[in-house]
XYZ file of N, CA and C in Angstrom:
525
model
N 103.891 71.721 105.333
C 102.726 72.539 105.031
C 103.170 73.756 104.218
N 102.400 74.128 103.205
C 102.777 75.248 102.348
C 102.384 76.589 102.971
N 103.095 77.613 102.560
C 102.783 78.961 103.021
C 101.329 79.304 102.701
N 100.913 79.005 101.489
C 99.555 79.353 101.055
C 98.498 78.709 101.946
N 98.742 77.466 102.355
C 97.748 76.769 103.175
C 97.641 77.358 104.581
N 98.633 78.141 104.995
C 98.611 78.768 106.320
C 97.942 80.143 106.327
N 97.529 80.615 105.159
C 96.864 81.917 105.056
C 95.359 81.699 105.082
N 94.715 82.332 106.049
C 93.261 82.188 106.219
C 92.549 83.173 105.295
N 91.482 82.711 104.669
C 90.649 83.568 103.831
C 89.355 83.868 104.571
N 89.043 85.153 104.678
C 87.823 85.574 105.362
C 86.923 86.265 104.329
N 85.811 85.618 103.965
C 84.920 86.207 102.964
C 84.202 87.453 103.494
N 83.960 88.371 102.567
C 83.155 89.574 102.838
C 83.739 90.465 103.929
N 85.073 90.559 103.972
C 85.727 91.456 104.923
C 86.760 92.285 104.169
N 86.811 93.561 104.313
C 86.028 94.411 105.204
C 84.666 94.803 104.641
N 84.386 94.359 103.380
C 83.057 94.635 102.838
C 82.642 93.475 101.944
N 81.388 93.412 101.633
C 80.828 92.337 100.826
C 81.573 92.217 99.498
N 81.896 90.975 99.151
C 82.564 90.708 97.887
C 84.083 90.617 97.977
N 84.643 91.035 99.095
C 86.099 90.982 99.283
C 86.460 89.673 99.983
N 87.501 89.019 99.466
C 88.050 87.820 100.115
C 89.334 88.262 100.797
N 89.273 88.517 102.096
C 90.417 89.034 102.848
C 91.409 87.916 103.112
N 92.670 88.143 102.785
C 93.738 87.165 103.001
C 94.445 87.513 104.304
N 94.171 86.730 105.329
C 94.645 86.997 106.688
C 95.946 86.239 106.947
N 97.051 86.979 107.117
C 98.351 86.343 107.332
C 98.663 86.121 108.804
N 97.765 86.502 109.704
C 98.047 86.263 111.125
C 98.187 84.777 111.414
N 97.463 83.950 110.681
C 97.580 82.504 110.865
C 98.940 82.004 110.372
N 99.451 82.591 109.326
C 100.791 82.262 108.828
C 101.850 82.679 109.844
N 101.737 83.889 110.367
C 102.710 84.386 111.334
C 102.648 83.612 112.650
N 101.499 83.036 112.954
C 101.352 82.261 114.175
C 101.945 80.862 114.095
N 102.367 80.455 112.915
C 102.954 79.141 112.713
C 104.470 79.313 112.567
N 105.238 78.801 113.535
C 106.692 79.019 113.550
C 107.361 78.520 112.274
N 106.985 77.345 111.796
C 107.600 76.816 110.579
C 107.232 77.655 109.366
N 105.983 78.079 109.285
C 105.548 78.919 108.176
C 106.255 80.263 108.180
N 106.363 80.862 109.361
C 107.047 82.146 109.486
C 108.515 82.007 109.084
N 109.152 80.940 109.551
C 110.557 80.709 109.181
C 110.704 80.534 107.668
N 109.762 79.811 107.060
C 109.828 79.617 105.605
C 109.698 80.943 104.863
N 108.810 81.807 105.319
C 108.649 83.119 104.698
C 109.951 83.914 104.793
N 110.506 84.002 105.987
C 111.745 84.774 106.190
C 112.887 84.175 105.381
N 113.049 82.855 105.459
C 114.143 82.199 104.737
C 114.007 82.358 103.223
N 112.779 82.242 102.709
C 112.568 82.361 101.267
C 112.821 83.784 100.792
N 112.308 84.761 101.519
C 112.531 86.156 101.131
C 114.019 86.510 101.234
N 114.644 86.136 102.332
C 116.066 86.432 102.490
C 116.891 85.704 101.433
N 116.538 84.462 101.139
C 117.257 83.700 100.130
C 117.161 84.308 98.750
N 116.008 84.852 98.428
C 115.816 85.480 97.116
C 116.747 86.674 96.915
N 117.024 87.398 98.002
C 117.799 88.636 97.867
C 119.223 88.516 98.397
N 119.594 87.337 98.892
C 120.963 87.088 99.337
C 121.893 87.267 98.139
N 122.978 87.963 98.336
C 123.927 88.158 97.247
C 123.624 89.362 96.387
N 122.413 89.901 96.466
C 122.124 91.158 95.786
C 122.547 92.268 96.736
N 122.957 93.361 96.182
C 123.407 94.452 97.046
C 122.189 95.218 97.553
N 121.711 94.815 98.716
C 120.608 95.499 99.392
C 121.217 96.208 100.593
N 120.978 97.507 100.710
C 121.507 98.264 101.843
C 120.525 98.356 103.000
N 119.239 98.371 102.680
C 118.220 98.547 103.714
C 116.889 98.007 103.191
N 116.062 97.544 104.127
C 114.699 97.129 103.788
C 113.744 98.198 104.289
N 112.817 98.581 103.418
C 111.757 99.523 103.783
C 110.462 98.734 103.902
N 109.883 98.708 105.089
C 108.625 98.002 105.326
C 107.471 98.967 105.329
N 106.416 98.604 104.597
C 105.229 99.451 104.499
C 104.277 99.114 105.637
N 103.753 100.161 106.280
C 102.812 100.012 107.389
C 101.605 99.191 106.958
N 101.143 98.284 107.732
C 101.649 97.892 109.033
C 102.271 96.503 108.975
N 101.764 95.641 108.114
C 102.273 94.267 108.133
C 103.690 94.149 107.577
N 104.122 95.130 106.803
C 105.524 95.157 106.380
C 106.461 95.355 107.553
N 105.924 95.876 108.670
C 106.717 96.049 109.900
C 106.945 94.712 110.606
N 106.091 93.741 110.351
C 106.202 92.455 111.034
C 107.287 91.608 110.386
N 107.247 91.491 109.073
C 108.172 90.611 108.373
C 109.474 91.317 107.987
N 109.420 92.621 107.766
C 110.596 93.365 107.320
C 111.817 93.261 108.223
N 111.674 93.492 109.527
C 112.846 93.396 110.396
C 113.468 91.997 110.430
N 112.651 90.955 110.357
C 113.186 89.589 110.364
C 114.012 89.333 109.106
N 113.511 89.782 107.963
C 114.256 89.611 106.713
C 115.509 90.481 106.731
N 115.402 91.687 107.267
C 116.578 92.564 107.370
C 117.668 91.908 108.210
N 117.299 91.320 109.338
C 118.279 90.613 110.169
C 118.921 89.460 109.411
N 118.108 88.713 108.679
C 118.632 87.572 107.922
C 119.615 88.029 106.841
N 119.400 89.215 106.292
C 120.286 89.746 105.247
C 121.427 90.579 105.818
N 121.371 90.880 107.110
C 122.412 91.697 107.722
C 122.361 93.156 107.324
N 121.126 93.660 107.126
C 120.937 95.064 106.747
C 119.970 95.728 107.725
N 119.824 97.026 107.601
C 118.907 97.762 108.457
C 117.480 97.735 107.939
N 116.591 98.286 108.746
C 115.164 98.344 108.425
C 114.662 99.762 108.662
N 113.840 100.267 107.738
C 113.194 101.568 107.920
C 111.686 101.426 107.700
N 110.905 102.149 108.474
C 109.450 102.100 108.285
C 108.966 103.162 107.306
N 108.003 102.759 106.493
C 107.235 103.710 105.673
C 105.848 103.721 106.281
N 105.449 104.912 106.760
C 104.236 105.007 107.566
C 103.208 105.940 106.963
N 102.000 105.827 107.467
C 100.953 106.778 107.119
C 101.302 108.133 107.717
N 100.773 109.166 107.126
C 101.082 110.539 107.529
C 100.844 110.765 109.021
N 101.798 111.466 109.644
C 101.650 111.885 111.031
C 102.079 110.878 112.076
N 102.656 109.758 111.670
C 103.013 108.712 112.623
C 104.491 108.710 113.007
N 105.320 109.434 112.277
C 106.756 109.446 112.554
C 107.137 110.712 113.318
N 108.034 110.612 114.309
C 108.301 111.740 115.199
C 109.256 112.805 114.664
N 110.171 112.441 113.778
C 111.153 113.420 113.294
C 110.688 114.001 111.953
N 111.524 114.842 111.365
C 111.203 115.469 110.079
C 111.049 114.386 109.016
N 110.009 114.528 108.175
C 109.694 113.507 107.181
C 109.641 114.089 105.771
N 109.702 113.177 104.802
C 109.314 113.491 103.434
C 108.096 112.639 103.144
N 107.264 113.089 102.223
C 106.006 112.388 101.995
C 105.673 112.321 100.512
N 104.763 111.407 100.209
C 104.220 111.252 98.862
C 102.724 111.019 99.004
N 101.951 111.744 98.227
C 100.509 111.536 98.179
C 100.194 110.624 97.006
N 99.238 109.717 97.199
C 98.868 108.793 96.127
C 97.363 108.579 96.141
N 96.850 108.133 95.004
C 95.418 107.951 94.831
C 94.955 106.604 95.342
N 93.785 106.628 95.963
C 93.074 105.425 96.378
C 91.832 105.299 95.502
N 91.093 104.226 95.685
C 89.882 104.036 94.901
C 88.927 105.222 95.082
N 88.794 105.676 96.344
C 87.922 106.821 96.628
C 88.710 107.825 97.446
N 89.502 108.655 96.797
C 90.254 109.680 97.505
C 91.747 109.497 97.358
N 92.469 109.903 98.396
C 93.925 109.808 98.363
C 94.454 109.559 99.769
N 95.744 109.243 99.851
C 96.400 109.026 101.132
C 97.821 109.539 101.008
N 98.525 109.580 102.122
C 99.909 110.061 102.150
C 100.734 109.083 102.982
N 101.907 108.720 102.446
C 102.862 107.937 103.222
C 104.123 108.764 103.414
N 104.858 108.451 104.487
C 106.035 109.228 104.845
C 107.157 108.320 105.335
N 108.354 108.890 105.322
C 109.490 108.295 106.010
C 110.354 109.446 106.499
N 111.212 109.158 107.458
C 112.116 110.192 107.956
C 113.052 110.644 106.841
N 113.379 111.931 106.831
C 114.248 112.471 105.786
C 115.625 111.814 105.795
N 116.061 111.335 106.945
C 117.378 110.711 107.042
C 117.319 109.182 107.068
N 116.187 108.606 106.670
C 116.023 107.147 106.718
C 116.948 106.435 105.734
N 117.119 107.012 104.562
C 118.022 106.445 103.557
C 118.961 107.534 103.078
N 120.086 107.082 102.562
C 121.063 108.011 101.991
C 120.989 107.919 100.470
N 121.303 108.998 99.780
C 121.305 108.944 98.314
C 122.180 107.795 97.815
N 121.641 107.063 96.865
C 122.352 105.947 96.275
C 122.153 104.617 96.969
N 121.607 104.625 98.185
C 121.374 103.341 98.865
C 120.373 102.507 98.074
N 120.586 101.205 98.127
C 119.731 100.253 97.418
C 118.713 99.677 98.408
N 117.436 99.864 98.084
C 116.347 99.577 99.019
C 115.442 98.470 98.481
N 115.165 97.490 99.339
C 114.159 96.471 99.073
C 112.896 96.895 99.807
N 111.810 97.071 99.060
C 110.520 97.456 99.642
C 109.730 96.178 99.920
N 109.204 96.069 101.135
C 108.571 94.826 101.569
C 107.208 95.098 102.195
N 106.226 94.273 101.808
C 104.903 94.330 102.423
C 104.273 92.942 102.338
N 103.118 92.791 102.953
C 102.495 91.471 102.993
C 101.772 91.114 101.714
N 101.126 92.108 101.066
C 100.234 91.798 99.958
C 100.290 92.889 98.904
N 100.235 92.479 97.641
C 100.152 93.437 96.541
C 98.804 93.237 95.853
N 98.022 94.307 95.830
C 96.713 94.284 95.170
C 96.758 95.277 94.003
N 96.325 96.516 94.225
C 96.339 97.509 93.144
C 97.730 98.078 92.891
N 98.577 98.029 93.901
C 99.932 98.554 93.763
C 100.085 100.008 94.142
N 99.002 100.675 94.515
C 99.068 102.113 94.810
C 100.047 102.466 95.914
N 99.984 101.772 97.020
C 100.873 102.073 98.142
C 102.316 101.734 97.798
N 102.529 100.592 97.148
C 103.896 100.198 96.780
C 104.495 101.185 95.773
N 103.711 101.628 94.814
C 104.203 102.618 93.853
C 104.530 103.932 94.554
N 103.719 104.305 95.539
C 104.017 105.506 96.317
C 105.305 105.320 97.115
N 105.531 104.107 97.644
C 106.777 103.827 98.367
C 107.978 103.944 97.431
N 107.833 103.470 96.201
C 108.901 103.628 95.209
C 109.186 105.110 94.994
N 108.122 105.900 94.827
C 108.283 107.356 94.656
C 109.011 107.971 95.845
N 108.654 107.538 97.034
C 109.251 108.071 98.258
C 110.747 107.747 98.325
N 111.102 106.519 98.026
C 112.504 106.094 98.040
C 113.295 106.904 97.004
N 112.734 107.060 95.812
C 113.412 107.831 94.759
C 113.512 109.308 95.135
N 112.468 109.834 95.761
C 112.476 111.232 96.198
C 113.624 111.492 97.167
N 113.977 110.485 97.955
C 115.072 110.595 98.920
C 116.437 110.360 98.269
N 116.441 110.022 96.973
C 117.690 109.808 96.266
C 118.215 108.393 96.326
N 117.438 107.480 96.900
C 117.847 106.082 96.982
C 117.283 105.313 95.781
N 117.657 104.053 95.673
C 117.288 103.232 94.520
C 116.392 102.073 94.970
N 115.151 102.026 94.483
C 114.303 100.868 94.795
C 114.750 99.675 93.946
N 115.410 98.712 94.573
C 115.969 97.559 93.868
C 114.880 96.577 93.465
N 113.922 96.364 94.360
C 112.859 95.410 94.115
C 111.756 95.620 95.149
N 110.593 95.057 94.856
C 109.496 94.994 95.825
C 109.211 93.519 96.068
N 108.987 93.154 97.322
C 108.686 91.778 97.672
C 107.424 91.729 98.529
N 106.611 90.720 98.265
C 105.341 90.556 98.960
C 105.128 89.078 99.262
N 104.437 88.795 100.323
C 104.061 87.414 100.600
C 102.987 86.982 99.606
N 101.970 87.829 99.417
C 100.801 87.488 98.599
C 100.680 88.435 97.412
N 100.388 87.856 96.250
C 100.041 88.627 95.059
C 98.604 88.294 94.677
N 97.838 89.321 94.369
C 96.510 89.156 93.792
C 96.626 89.579 92.330
N 97.096 88.674 91.445
C 97.451 89.070 90.083
C 96.292 89.618 89.261
N 95.065 89.201 89.553
C 93.919 89.690 88.791
C 93.693 91.184 88.994
N 94.196 91.741 90.082
C 94.025 93.164 90.357
C 95.102 93.988 89.655
N 96.276 93.389 89.408
C 97.260 94.017 88.535
C 98.338 94.869 89.158
N 98.443 94.910 90.472
C 99.445 95.771 91.101
C 100.877 95.387 90.792
N 101.177 94.095 90.813
C 102.546 93.655 90.520
C 102.934 94.044 89.101
N 102.000 93.907 88.170
C 102.272 94.292 86.783
C 102.551 95.795 86.681
N 101.819 96.605 87.428
C 102.038 98.059 87.414
C 103.434 98.410 87.933
N 103.889 97.694 88.960
C 105.223 97.945 89.508
C 106.289 97.543 88.488
N 106.101 96.383 87.856
C 107.056 95.937 86.831
C 107.101 96.918 85.658
N 105.938 97.447 85.260
C 105.892 98.452 84.190
C 106.692 99.692 84.575
N 106.774 99.967 85.844
C 107.545 101.099 86.369
C 109.052 100.803 86.333
N 109.403 99.546 86.063
C 110.808 99.175 85.969
C 111.399 98.597 87.238
N 110.553 98.278 88.210
C 111.025 97.709 89.469
C 110.587 96.235 89.515
N 111.533 95.321 89.706
C 111.165 93.900 89.797
C 110.280 93.614 91.001
N 109.487 92.558 90.887
C 108.576 92.145 91.954
C 108.803 90.662 92.234
N 108.871 90.325 93.523
C 108.970 88.930 93.954
C 107.831 88.658 94.916
N 107.105 87.573 94.680
C 106.015 87.185 95.584
C 106.136 85.700 95.911
N 105.572 85.326 97.051
C 105.641 83.931 97.497
C 104.454 83.108 97.038
N 103.247 83.673 97.100
C 102.039 82.952 96.706
C 101.096 83.890 95.965
N 100.208 83.276 95.176
C 99.172 84.028 94.465
C 97.809 83.500 94.852
N 96.848 84.416 94.888
C 95.449 84.064 95.047
C 94.709 84.694 93.879
N 94.012 83.891 93.117
C 93.220 84.411 91.989
C 91.990 85.141 92.512
N 91.498 86.060 91.722
C 90.315 86.835 92.098
C 90.674 87.971 93.036
N 89.665 88.536 93.667
C 89.872 89.683 94.564
C 90.234 89.168 95.930
């Protein structure tokens, strides 16, 4: 069974016109989950990755498994106010307003090579903010990896234009 076939589509969620790509069904399938971890780890095996940064919240689910497979550490990138120690932050624009993501100031060391991981790339706003955050800490964003790409929305292209490679497992056309 393919990874794509294990992803449930829920129409009109969270609002009318949106086709929500639900990965809980993928994560609930042991073979599908193993394929995701093995494929992501295989893509970056042999590249010098020092740490994986997972974006809240679904990046927290797959990130540690891929980090273990690569033999590297894992750090969380969270929404503002969720981390207990001193943080650095980046504010970024949303469709209607803005948001802030943070990580601990000591999460990465200058020069470390970081793989940024999340479940889905749509507009790219959060991933681009994560790149800014990693660079602000003096580390190097080596690549961004996602299970799902929504290429019609253009986020992966925006990240590539920024000079950071993007790897995705499946694509869904449209929104």
